[in-house]
mmCIF file of C-alpha atoms and ligand atoms in Angstrom:
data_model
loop_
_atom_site.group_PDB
_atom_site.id
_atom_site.type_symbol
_atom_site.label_atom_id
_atom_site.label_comp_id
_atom_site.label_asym_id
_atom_site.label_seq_id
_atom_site.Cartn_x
_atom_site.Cartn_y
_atom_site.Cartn_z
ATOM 1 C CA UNK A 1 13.603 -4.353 -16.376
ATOM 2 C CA UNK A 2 16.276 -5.782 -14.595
ATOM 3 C CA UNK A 3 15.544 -9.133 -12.621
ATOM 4 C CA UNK A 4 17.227 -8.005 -9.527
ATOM 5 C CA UNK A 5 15.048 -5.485 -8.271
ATOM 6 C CA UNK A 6 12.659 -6.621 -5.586
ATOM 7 C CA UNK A 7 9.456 -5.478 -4.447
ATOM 8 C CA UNK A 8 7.842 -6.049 -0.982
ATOM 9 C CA UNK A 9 4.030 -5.270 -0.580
ATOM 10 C CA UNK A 10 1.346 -5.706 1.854
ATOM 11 C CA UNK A 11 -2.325 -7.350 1.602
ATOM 12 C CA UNK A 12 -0.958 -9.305 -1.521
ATOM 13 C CA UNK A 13 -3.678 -12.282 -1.385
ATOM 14 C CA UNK A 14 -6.563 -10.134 -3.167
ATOM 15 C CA UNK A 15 -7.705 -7.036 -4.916
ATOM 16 C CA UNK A 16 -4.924 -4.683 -5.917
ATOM 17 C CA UNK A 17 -2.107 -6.135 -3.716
ATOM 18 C CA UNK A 18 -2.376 -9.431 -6.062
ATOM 19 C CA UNK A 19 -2.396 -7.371 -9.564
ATOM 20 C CA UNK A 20 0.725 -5.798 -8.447
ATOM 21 C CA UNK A 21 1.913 -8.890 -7.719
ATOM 22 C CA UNK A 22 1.321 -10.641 -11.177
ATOM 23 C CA UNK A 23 2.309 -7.550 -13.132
ATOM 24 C CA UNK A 24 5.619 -7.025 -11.429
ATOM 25 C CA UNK A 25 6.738 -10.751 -11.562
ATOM 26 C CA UNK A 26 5.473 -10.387 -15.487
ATOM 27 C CA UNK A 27 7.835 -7.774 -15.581
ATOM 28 C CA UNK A 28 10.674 -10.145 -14.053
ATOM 29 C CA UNK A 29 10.671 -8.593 -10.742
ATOM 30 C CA UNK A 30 11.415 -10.690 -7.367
ATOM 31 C CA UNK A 31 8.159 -10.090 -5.158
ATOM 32 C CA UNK A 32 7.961 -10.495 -1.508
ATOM 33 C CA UNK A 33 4.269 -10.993 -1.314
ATOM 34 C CA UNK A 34 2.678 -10.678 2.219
ATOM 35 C CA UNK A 35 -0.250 -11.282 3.869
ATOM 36 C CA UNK A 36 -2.154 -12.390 7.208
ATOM 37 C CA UNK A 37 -3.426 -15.841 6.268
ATOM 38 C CA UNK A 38 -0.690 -17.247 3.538
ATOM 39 C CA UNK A 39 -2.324 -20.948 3.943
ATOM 40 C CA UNK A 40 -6.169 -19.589 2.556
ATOM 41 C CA UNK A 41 -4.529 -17.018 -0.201
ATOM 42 C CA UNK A 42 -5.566 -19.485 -2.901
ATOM 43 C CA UNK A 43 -5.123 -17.376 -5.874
ATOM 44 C CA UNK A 44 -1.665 -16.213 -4.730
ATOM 45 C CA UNK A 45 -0.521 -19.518 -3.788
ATOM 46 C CA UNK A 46 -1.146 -20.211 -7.217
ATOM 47 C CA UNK A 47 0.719 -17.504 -9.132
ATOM 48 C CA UNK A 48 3.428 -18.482 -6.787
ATOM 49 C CA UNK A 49 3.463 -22.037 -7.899
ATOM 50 C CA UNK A 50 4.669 -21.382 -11.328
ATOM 51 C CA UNK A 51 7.067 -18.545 -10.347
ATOM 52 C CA UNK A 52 10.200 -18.856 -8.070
ATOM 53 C CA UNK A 53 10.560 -15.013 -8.415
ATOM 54 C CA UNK A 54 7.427 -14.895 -5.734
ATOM 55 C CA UNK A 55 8.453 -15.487 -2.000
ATOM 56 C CA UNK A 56 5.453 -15.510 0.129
ATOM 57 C CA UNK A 57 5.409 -14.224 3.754
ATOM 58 C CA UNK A 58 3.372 -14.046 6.841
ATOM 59 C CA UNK A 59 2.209 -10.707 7.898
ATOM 60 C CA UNK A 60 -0.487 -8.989 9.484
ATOM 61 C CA UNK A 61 0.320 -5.456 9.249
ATOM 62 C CA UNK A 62 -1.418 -4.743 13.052
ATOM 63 C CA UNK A 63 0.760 -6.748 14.745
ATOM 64 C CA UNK A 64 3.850 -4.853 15.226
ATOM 65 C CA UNK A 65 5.791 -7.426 16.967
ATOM 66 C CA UNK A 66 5.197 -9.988 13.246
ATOM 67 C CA UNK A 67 6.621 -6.523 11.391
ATOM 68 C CA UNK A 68 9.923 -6.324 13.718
ATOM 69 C CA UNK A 69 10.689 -9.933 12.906
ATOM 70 C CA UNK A 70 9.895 -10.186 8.864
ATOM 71 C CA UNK A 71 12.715 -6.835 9.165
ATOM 72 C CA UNK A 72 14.695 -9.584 10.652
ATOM 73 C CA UNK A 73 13.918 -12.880 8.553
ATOM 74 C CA UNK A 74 15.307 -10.342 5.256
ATOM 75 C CA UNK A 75 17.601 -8.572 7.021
ATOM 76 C CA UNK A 76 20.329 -9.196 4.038
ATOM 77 C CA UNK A 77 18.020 -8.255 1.431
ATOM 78 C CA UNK A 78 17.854 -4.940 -0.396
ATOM 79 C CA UNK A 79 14.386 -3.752 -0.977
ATOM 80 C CA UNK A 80 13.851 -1.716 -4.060
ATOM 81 C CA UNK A 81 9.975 -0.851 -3.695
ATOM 82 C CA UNK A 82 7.814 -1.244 -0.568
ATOM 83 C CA UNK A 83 4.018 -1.271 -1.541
ATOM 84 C CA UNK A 84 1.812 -0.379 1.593
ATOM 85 C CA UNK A 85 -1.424 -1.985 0.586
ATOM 86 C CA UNK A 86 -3.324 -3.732 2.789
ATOM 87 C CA UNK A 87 -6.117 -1.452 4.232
ATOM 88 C CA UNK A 88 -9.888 -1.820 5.606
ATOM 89 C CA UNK A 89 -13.031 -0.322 5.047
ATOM 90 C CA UNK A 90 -15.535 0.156 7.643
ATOM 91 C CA UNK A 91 -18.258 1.887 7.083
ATOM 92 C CA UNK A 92 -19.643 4.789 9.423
ATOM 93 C CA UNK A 93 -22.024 7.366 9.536
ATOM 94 C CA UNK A 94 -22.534 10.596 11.620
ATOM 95 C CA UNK A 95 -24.196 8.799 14.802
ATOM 96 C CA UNK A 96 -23.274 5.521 13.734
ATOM 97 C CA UNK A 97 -19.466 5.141 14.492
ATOM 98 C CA UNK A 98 -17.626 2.381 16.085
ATOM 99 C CA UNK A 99 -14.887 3.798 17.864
ATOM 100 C CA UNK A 100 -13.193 0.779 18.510
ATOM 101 C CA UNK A 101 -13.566 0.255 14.949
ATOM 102 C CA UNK A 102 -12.124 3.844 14.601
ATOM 103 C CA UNK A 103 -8.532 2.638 16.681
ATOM 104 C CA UNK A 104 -8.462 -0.698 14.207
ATOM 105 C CA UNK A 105 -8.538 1.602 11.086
ATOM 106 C CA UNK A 106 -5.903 3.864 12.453
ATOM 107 C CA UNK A 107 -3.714 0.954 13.089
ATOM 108 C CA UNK A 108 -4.143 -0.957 9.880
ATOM 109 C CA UNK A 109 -4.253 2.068 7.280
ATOM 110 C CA UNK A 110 -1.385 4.464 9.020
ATOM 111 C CA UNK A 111 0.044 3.718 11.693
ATOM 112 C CA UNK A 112 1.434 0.310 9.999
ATOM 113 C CA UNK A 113 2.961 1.940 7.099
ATOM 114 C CA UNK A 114 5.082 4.307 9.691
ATOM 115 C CA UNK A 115 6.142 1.242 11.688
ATOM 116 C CA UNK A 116 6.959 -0.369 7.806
ATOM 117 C CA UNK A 117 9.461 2.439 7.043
ATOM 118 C CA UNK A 118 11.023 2.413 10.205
ATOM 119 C CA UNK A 119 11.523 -1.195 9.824
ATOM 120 C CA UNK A 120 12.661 -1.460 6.313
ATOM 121 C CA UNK A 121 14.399 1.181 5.472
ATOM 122 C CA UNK A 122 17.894 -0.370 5.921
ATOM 123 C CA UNK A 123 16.626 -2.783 3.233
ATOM 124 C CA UNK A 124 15.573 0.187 1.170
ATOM 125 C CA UNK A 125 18.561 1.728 1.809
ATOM 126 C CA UNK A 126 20.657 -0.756 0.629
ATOM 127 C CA UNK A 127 19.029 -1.358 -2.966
ATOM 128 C CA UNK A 128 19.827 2.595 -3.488
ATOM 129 C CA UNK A 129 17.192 5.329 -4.968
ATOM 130 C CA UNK A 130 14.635 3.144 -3.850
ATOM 131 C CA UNK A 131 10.332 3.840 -2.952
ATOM 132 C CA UNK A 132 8.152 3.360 -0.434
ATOM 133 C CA UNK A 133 4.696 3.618 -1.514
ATOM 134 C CA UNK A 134 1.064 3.658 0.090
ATOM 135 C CA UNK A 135 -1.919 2.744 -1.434
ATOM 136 C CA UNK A 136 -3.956 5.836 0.424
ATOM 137 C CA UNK A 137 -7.759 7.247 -1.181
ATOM 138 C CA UNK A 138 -9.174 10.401 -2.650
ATOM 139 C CA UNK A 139 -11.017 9.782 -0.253
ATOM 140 C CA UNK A 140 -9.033 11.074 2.281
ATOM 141 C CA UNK A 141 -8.418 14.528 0.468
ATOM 142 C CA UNK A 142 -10.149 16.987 2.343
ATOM 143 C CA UNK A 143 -10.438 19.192 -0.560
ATOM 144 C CA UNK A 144 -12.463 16.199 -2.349
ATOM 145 C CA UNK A 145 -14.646 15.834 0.504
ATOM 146 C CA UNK A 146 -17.717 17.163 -0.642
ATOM 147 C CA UNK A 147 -20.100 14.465 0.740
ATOM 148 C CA UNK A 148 -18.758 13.938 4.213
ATOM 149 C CA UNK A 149 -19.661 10.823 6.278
ATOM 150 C CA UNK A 150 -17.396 7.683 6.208
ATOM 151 C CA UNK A 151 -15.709 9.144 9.210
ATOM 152 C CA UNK A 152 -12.960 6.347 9.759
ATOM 153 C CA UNK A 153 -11.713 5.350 6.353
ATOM 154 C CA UNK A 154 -11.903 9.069 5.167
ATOM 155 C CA UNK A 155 -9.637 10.408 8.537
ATOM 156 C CA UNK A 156 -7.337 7.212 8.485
ATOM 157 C CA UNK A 157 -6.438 8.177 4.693
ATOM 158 C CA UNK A 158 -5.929 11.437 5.684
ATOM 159 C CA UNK A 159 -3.572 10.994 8.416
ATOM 160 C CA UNK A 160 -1.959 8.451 5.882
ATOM 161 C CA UNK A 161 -1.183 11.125 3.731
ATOM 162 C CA UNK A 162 0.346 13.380 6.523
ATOM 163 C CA UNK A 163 2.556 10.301 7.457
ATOM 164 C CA UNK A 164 3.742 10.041 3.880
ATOM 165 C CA UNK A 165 4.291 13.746 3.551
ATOM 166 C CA UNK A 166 6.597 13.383 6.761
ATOM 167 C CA UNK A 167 8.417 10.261 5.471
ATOM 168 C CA UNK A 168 9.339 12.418 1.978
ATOM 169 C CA UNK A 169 11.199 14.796 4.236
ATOM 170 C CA UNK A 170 12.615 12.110 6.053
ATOM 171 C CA UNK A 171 13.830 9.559 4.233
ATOM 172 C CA UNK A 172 14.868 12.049 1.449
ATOM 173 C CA UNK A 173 18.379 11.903 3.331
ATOM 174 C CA UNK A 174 18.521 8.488 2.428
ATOM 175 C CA UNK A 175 17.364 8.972 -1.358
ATOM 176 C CA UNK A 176 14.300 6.903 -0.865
ATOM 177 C CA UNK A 177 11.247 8.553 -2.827
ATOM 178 C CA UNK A 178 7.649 8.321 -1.346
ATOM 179 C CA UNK A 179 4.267 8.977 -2.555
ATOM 180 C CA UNK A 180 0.740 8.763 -1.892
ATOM 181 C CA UNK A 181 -1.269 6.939 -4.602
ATOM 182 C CA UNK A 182 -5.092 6.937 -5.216
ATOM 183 C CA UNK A 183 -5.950 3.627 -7.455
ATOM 184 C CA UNK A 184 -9.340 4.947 -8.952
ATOM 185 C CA UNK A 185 -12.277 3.111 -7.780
ATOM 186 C CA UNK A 186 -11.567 -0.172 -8.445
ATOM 187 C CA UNK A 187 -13.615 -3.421 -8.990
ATOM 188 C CA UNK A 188 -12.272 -5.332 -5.794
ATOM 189 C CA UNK A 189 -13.676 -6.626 -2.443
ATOM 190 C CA UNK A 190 -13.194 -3.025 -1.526
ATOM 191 C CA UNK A 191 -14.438 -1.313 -4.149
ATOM 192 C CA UNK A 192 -17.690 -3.626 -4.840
ATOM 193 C CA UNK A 193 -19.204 -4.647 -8.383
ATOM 194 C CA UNK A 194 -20.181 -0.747 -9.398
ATOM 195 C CA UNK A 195 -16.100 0.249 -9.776
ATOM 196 C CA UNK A 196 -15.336 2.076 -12.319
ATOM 197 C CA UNK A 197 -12.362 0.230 -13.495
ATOM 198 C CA UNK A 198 -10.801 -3.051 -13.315
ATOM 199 C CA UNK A 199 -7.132 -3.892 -10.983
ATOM 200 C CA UNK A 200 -5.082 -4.316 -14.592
ATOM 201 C CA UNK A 201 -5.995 -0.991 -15.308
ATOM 202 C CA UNK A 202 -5.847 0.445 -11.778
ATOM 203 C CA UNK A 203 -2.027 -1.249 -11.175
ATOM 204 C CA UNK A 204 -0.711 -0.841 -14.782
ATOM 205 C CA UNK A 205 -1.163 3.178 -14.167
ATOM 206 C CA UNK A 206 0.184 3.203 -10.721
ATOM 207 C CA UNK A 207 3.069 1.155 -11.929
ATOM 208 C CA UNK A 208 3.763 3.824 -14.223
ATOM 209 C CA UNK A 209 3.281 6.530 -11.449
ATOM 210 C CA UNK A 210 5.924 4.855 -9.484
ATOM 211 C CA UNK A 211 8.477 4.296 -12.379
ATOM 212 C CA UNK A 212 8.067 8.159 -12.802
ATOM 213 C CA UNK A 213 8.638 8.637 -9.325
ATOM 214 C CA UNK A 214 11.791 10.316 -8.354
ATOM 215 C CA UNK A 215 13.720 12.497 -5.161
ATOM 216 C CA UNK A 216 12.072 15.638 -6.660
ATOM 217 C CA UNK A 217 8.842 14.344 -6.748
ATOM 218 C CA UNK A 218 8.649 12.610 -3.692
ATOM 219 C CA UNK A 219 6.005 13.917 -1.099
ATOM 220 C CA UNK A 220 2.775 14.201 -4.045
ATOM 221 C CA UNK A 221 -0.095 12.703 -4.013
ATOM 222 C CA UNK A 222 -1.158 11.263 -7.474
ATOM 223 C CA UNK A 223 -3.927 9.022 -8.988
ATOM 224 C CA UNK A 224 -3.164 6.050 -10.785
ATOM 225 C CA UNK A 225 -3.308 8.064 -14.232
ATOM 226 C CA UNK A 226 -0.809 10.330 -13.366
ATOM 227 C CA UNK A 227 -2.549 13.569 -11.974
ATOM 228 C CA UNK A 228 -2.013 14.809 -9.249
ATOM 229 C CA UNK A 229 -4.573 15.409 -5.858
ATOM 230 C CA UNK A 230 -5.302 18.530 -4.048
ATOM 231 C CA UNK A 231 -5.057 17.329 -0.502
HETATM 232 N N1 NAP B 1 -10.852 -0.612 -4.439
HETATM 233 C C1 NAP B 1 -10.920 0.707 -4.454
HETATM 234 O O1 NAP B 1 -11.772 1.291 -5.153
HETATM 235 C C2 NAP B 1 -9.945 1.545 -3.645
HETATM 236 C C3 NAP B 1 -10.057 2.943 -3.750
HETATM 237 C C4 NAP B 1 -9.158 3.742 -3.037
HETATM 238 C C5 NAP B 1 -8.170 3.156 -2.264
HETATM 239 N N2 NAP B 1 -8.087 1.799 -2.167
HETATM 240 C C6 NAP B 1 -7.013 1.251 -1.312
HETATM 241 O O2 NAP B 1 -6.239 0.296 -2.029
HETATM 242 C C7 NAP B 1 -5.775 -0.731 -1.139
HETATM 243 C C8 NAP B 1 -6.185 -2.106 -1.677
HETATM 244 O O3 NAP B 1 -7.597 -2.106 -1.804
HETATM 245 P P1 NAP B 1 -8.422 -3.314 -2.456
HETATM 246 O O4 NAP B 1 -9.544 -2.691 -3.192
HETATM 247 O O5 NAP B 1 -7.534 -4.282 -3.133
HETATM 248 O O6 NAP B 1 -9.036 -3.955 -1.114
HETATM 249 P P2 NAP B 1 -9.512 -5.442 -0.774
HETATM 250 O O7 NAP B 1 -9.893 -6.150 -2.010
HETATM 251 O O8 NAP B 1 -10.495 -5.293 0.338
HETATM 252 O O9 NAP B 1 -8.149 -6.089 -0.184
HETATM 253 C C9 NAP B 1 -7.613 -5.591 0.988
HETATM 254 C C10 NAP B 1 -6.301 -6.305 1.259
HETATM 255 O O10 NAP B 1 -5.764 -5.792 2.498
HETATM 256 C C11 NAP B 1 -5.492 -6.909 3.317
HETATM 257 N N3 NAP B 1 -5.538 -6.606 4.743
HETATM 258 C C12 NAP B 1 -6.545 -6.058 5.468
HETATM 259 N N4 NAP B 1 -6.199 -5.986 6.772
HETATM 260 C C13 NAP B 1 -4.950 -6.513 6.860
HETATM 261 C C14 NAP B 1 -4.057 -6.742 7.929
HETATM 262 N N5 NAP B 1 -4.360 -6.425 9.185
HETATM 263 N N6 NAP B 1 -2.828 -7.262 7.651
HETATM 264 C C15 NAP B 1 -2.491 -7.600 6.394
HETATM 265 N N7 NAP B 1 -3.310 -7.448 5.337
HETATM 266 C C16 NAP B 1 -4.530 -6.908 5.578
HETATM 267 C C17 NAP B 1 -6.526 -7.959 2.934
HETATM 268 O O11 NAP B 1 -6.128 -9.221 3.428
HETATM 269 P P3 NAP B 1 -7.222 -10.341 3.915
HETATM 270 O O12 NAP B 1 -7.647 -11.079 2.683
HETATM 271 O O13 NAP B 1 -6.458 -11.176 4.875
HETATM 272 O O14 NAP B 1 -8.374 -9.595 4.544
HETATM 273 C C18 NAP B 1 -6.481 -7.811 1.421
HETATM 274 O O15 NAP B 1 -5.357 -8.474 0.905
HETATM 275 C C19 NAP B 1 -6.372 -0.404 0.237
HETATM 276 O O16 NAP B 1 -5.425 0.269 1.031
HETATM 277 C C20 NAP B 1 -7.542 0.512 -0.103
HETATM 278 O O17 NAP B 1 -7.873 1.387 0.962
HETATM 279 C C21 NAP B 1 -8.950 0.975 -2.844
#
C-alpha cells in the first residue's frame, strides 16, 4: 500500500473510529484522525505518539461552522478516503421519545456527513478515484426492521442511507465512490459487552469492503463481510 494515500475519519478517539485508525497507519497510510475533545482522547493520543503518519484534529461533527474551517486548515491536501464515523445512540421507545434528542441524532448521524462531502470533496477530488464512506446500521434497513422501536437511531440511519444513495449519483461525476457500511454488532461503547464481534474483526472486513469498492459499485449498502443489505 502506498504511503501517500491519506485517510480522514470522524469520531476517531474510541470504538471503531480508533481501529480504523491503527489498522490503516499499520498499513502505512497518513490518517487525519478527528474528534471533539483531542486533549481527553488518551488512547489516540497515544497511537499518535509513536506515529508521525497520524495528524490529529479538532472536530465536532455538529458544529458546522468547526467543519467549514478544518476544509480550510487542509485545503492543499488530497483526501483519498473520508470515513464518516462518529454517530450516537439514544435510546427511545414508542411513548418515550425525546424529540430534541430526535433533532441531535439527525444532526450528528446525517446531516454531518452531507455537510462533510460538500466540504471535502475538492480534497477528494484531488487524490483521484477516491471514497467517501459512512459508518450507517442494519439498523436502519427498513426491510430488517422486524422489531421496531428505537425510533431515532433507526430513522437517522435510514435517512443516512438515502443521503449516501444521493451522494453516489452525485459525486459519481467526480469519480468519487460511496457506500453505506454496516460494521456487525460490535463490542464498543456503542455496541455494549454482549457484541458479537470485536473492532479488529469489524474494521479488518470493512477495510476490505472499501478496497473492493469501486465507480460501479458505488451507491450499495454492504456489511463488513462483504454482503450486501436489502434497504
Ligand atoms: N458498535 C456497533 O455495534 C455498531 C453497529 C452498527 C453501527 N455502528 C456505527 O458505527 C459508528 C461507530 O460506532 P462505535 O460502536 O465505535 O461507537 P462508540 O464507541 O460510541 O463511539 C462513537 C464515536 O463517535 C464520536 N462522536 C459522537 N458524537 C460526536 C460528535 N458530535 N462529533 C464528533 N464525534 C462524535 C464519539 O466521540 P466522543 O468520545 O467525543 O463521544 C466516538 O468517537 C457509529 O456511527 C455507529 O452508529 C456501530
Amino acid at each position: 500500500m502506498s504511503d501517500h494515500q491519506t485517510l480522514l475519519i470522524t469520531g476517531a478517539n474510541r470504538g471503531i473510529g480508533l481501529e480504523y485508525v491503527r489498522q490503516y497507519t499499520d498499513d502505512g497510510w497518513r490518517v487525519i484522525a478527528c474528534c471533539r475533545q483531542p486533549e481527553q482522547a488518551g488512547a489516540l493520543q497515544r497511537l499518535a505518539a509513536g506515529n508521525q503518519q497520524i495528524e490529529i484534529h479538532h472536530l465536532d461533527v455538529g458544529d458546522f461552522d468547526q467543519i467549514e474551517a478544518l476544509g480550510r486548515t487542509l485545503a492543499d491536501q488530497s483526501i483519498q478516503l473520508l470515513i464518516n464515523n462518529a454517530g450516537i445512540y439514544p435510546e427511545s421507545s414508542f411513548r418515550h421519545i425525546d424529540y430534541a434528542q430526535w433533532m441531535q441524532a439527525f444532526k450528528i448521524n446525517t446531516m454531518s456527513t452531507l455537510k462533510l462531502a460538500e466540504v471535502f470533496v475538492p480534497h477528494l477530488v484531488k487524490a483521484g478515484n477516491a471514497k467517501l464512506v459512512a459508518m450507517t446500521s442494519k439498523m436502519g434497513s427498513i426491510d430488517d426492521n422486524t422489531s421496531g422501536g428505537e425510533y431515532l437511531y433507526r430513522s437517522s440511519k435510514t435517512a443516512l442511507n438515502m443521503v449516501m444513495k444521493s451522494l453516489s449519483h452525485d459525486l459519481n461525476k467526480y469519480g468519487i465512490s460511496v457506500a453505506s457500511l454496516h460494521p456487525g454488532w460490535v463490542r464498543t461503547d456503542m455496541g455494549g459487552p454482549n457484541g458479537l464481534i470485536d473492532t479488529e474483526t469489524s474494521v479488518s472486513g470493512l477495510r476490505k469492503v472499501i478496497a473492493n469498492l469501486s465507480l460501479n459499485r458505488s451507491g450499495k449498502f454492504f456489511a463488513y463481510d462483504g454482503k450486501e443489505i436489502a434497504w
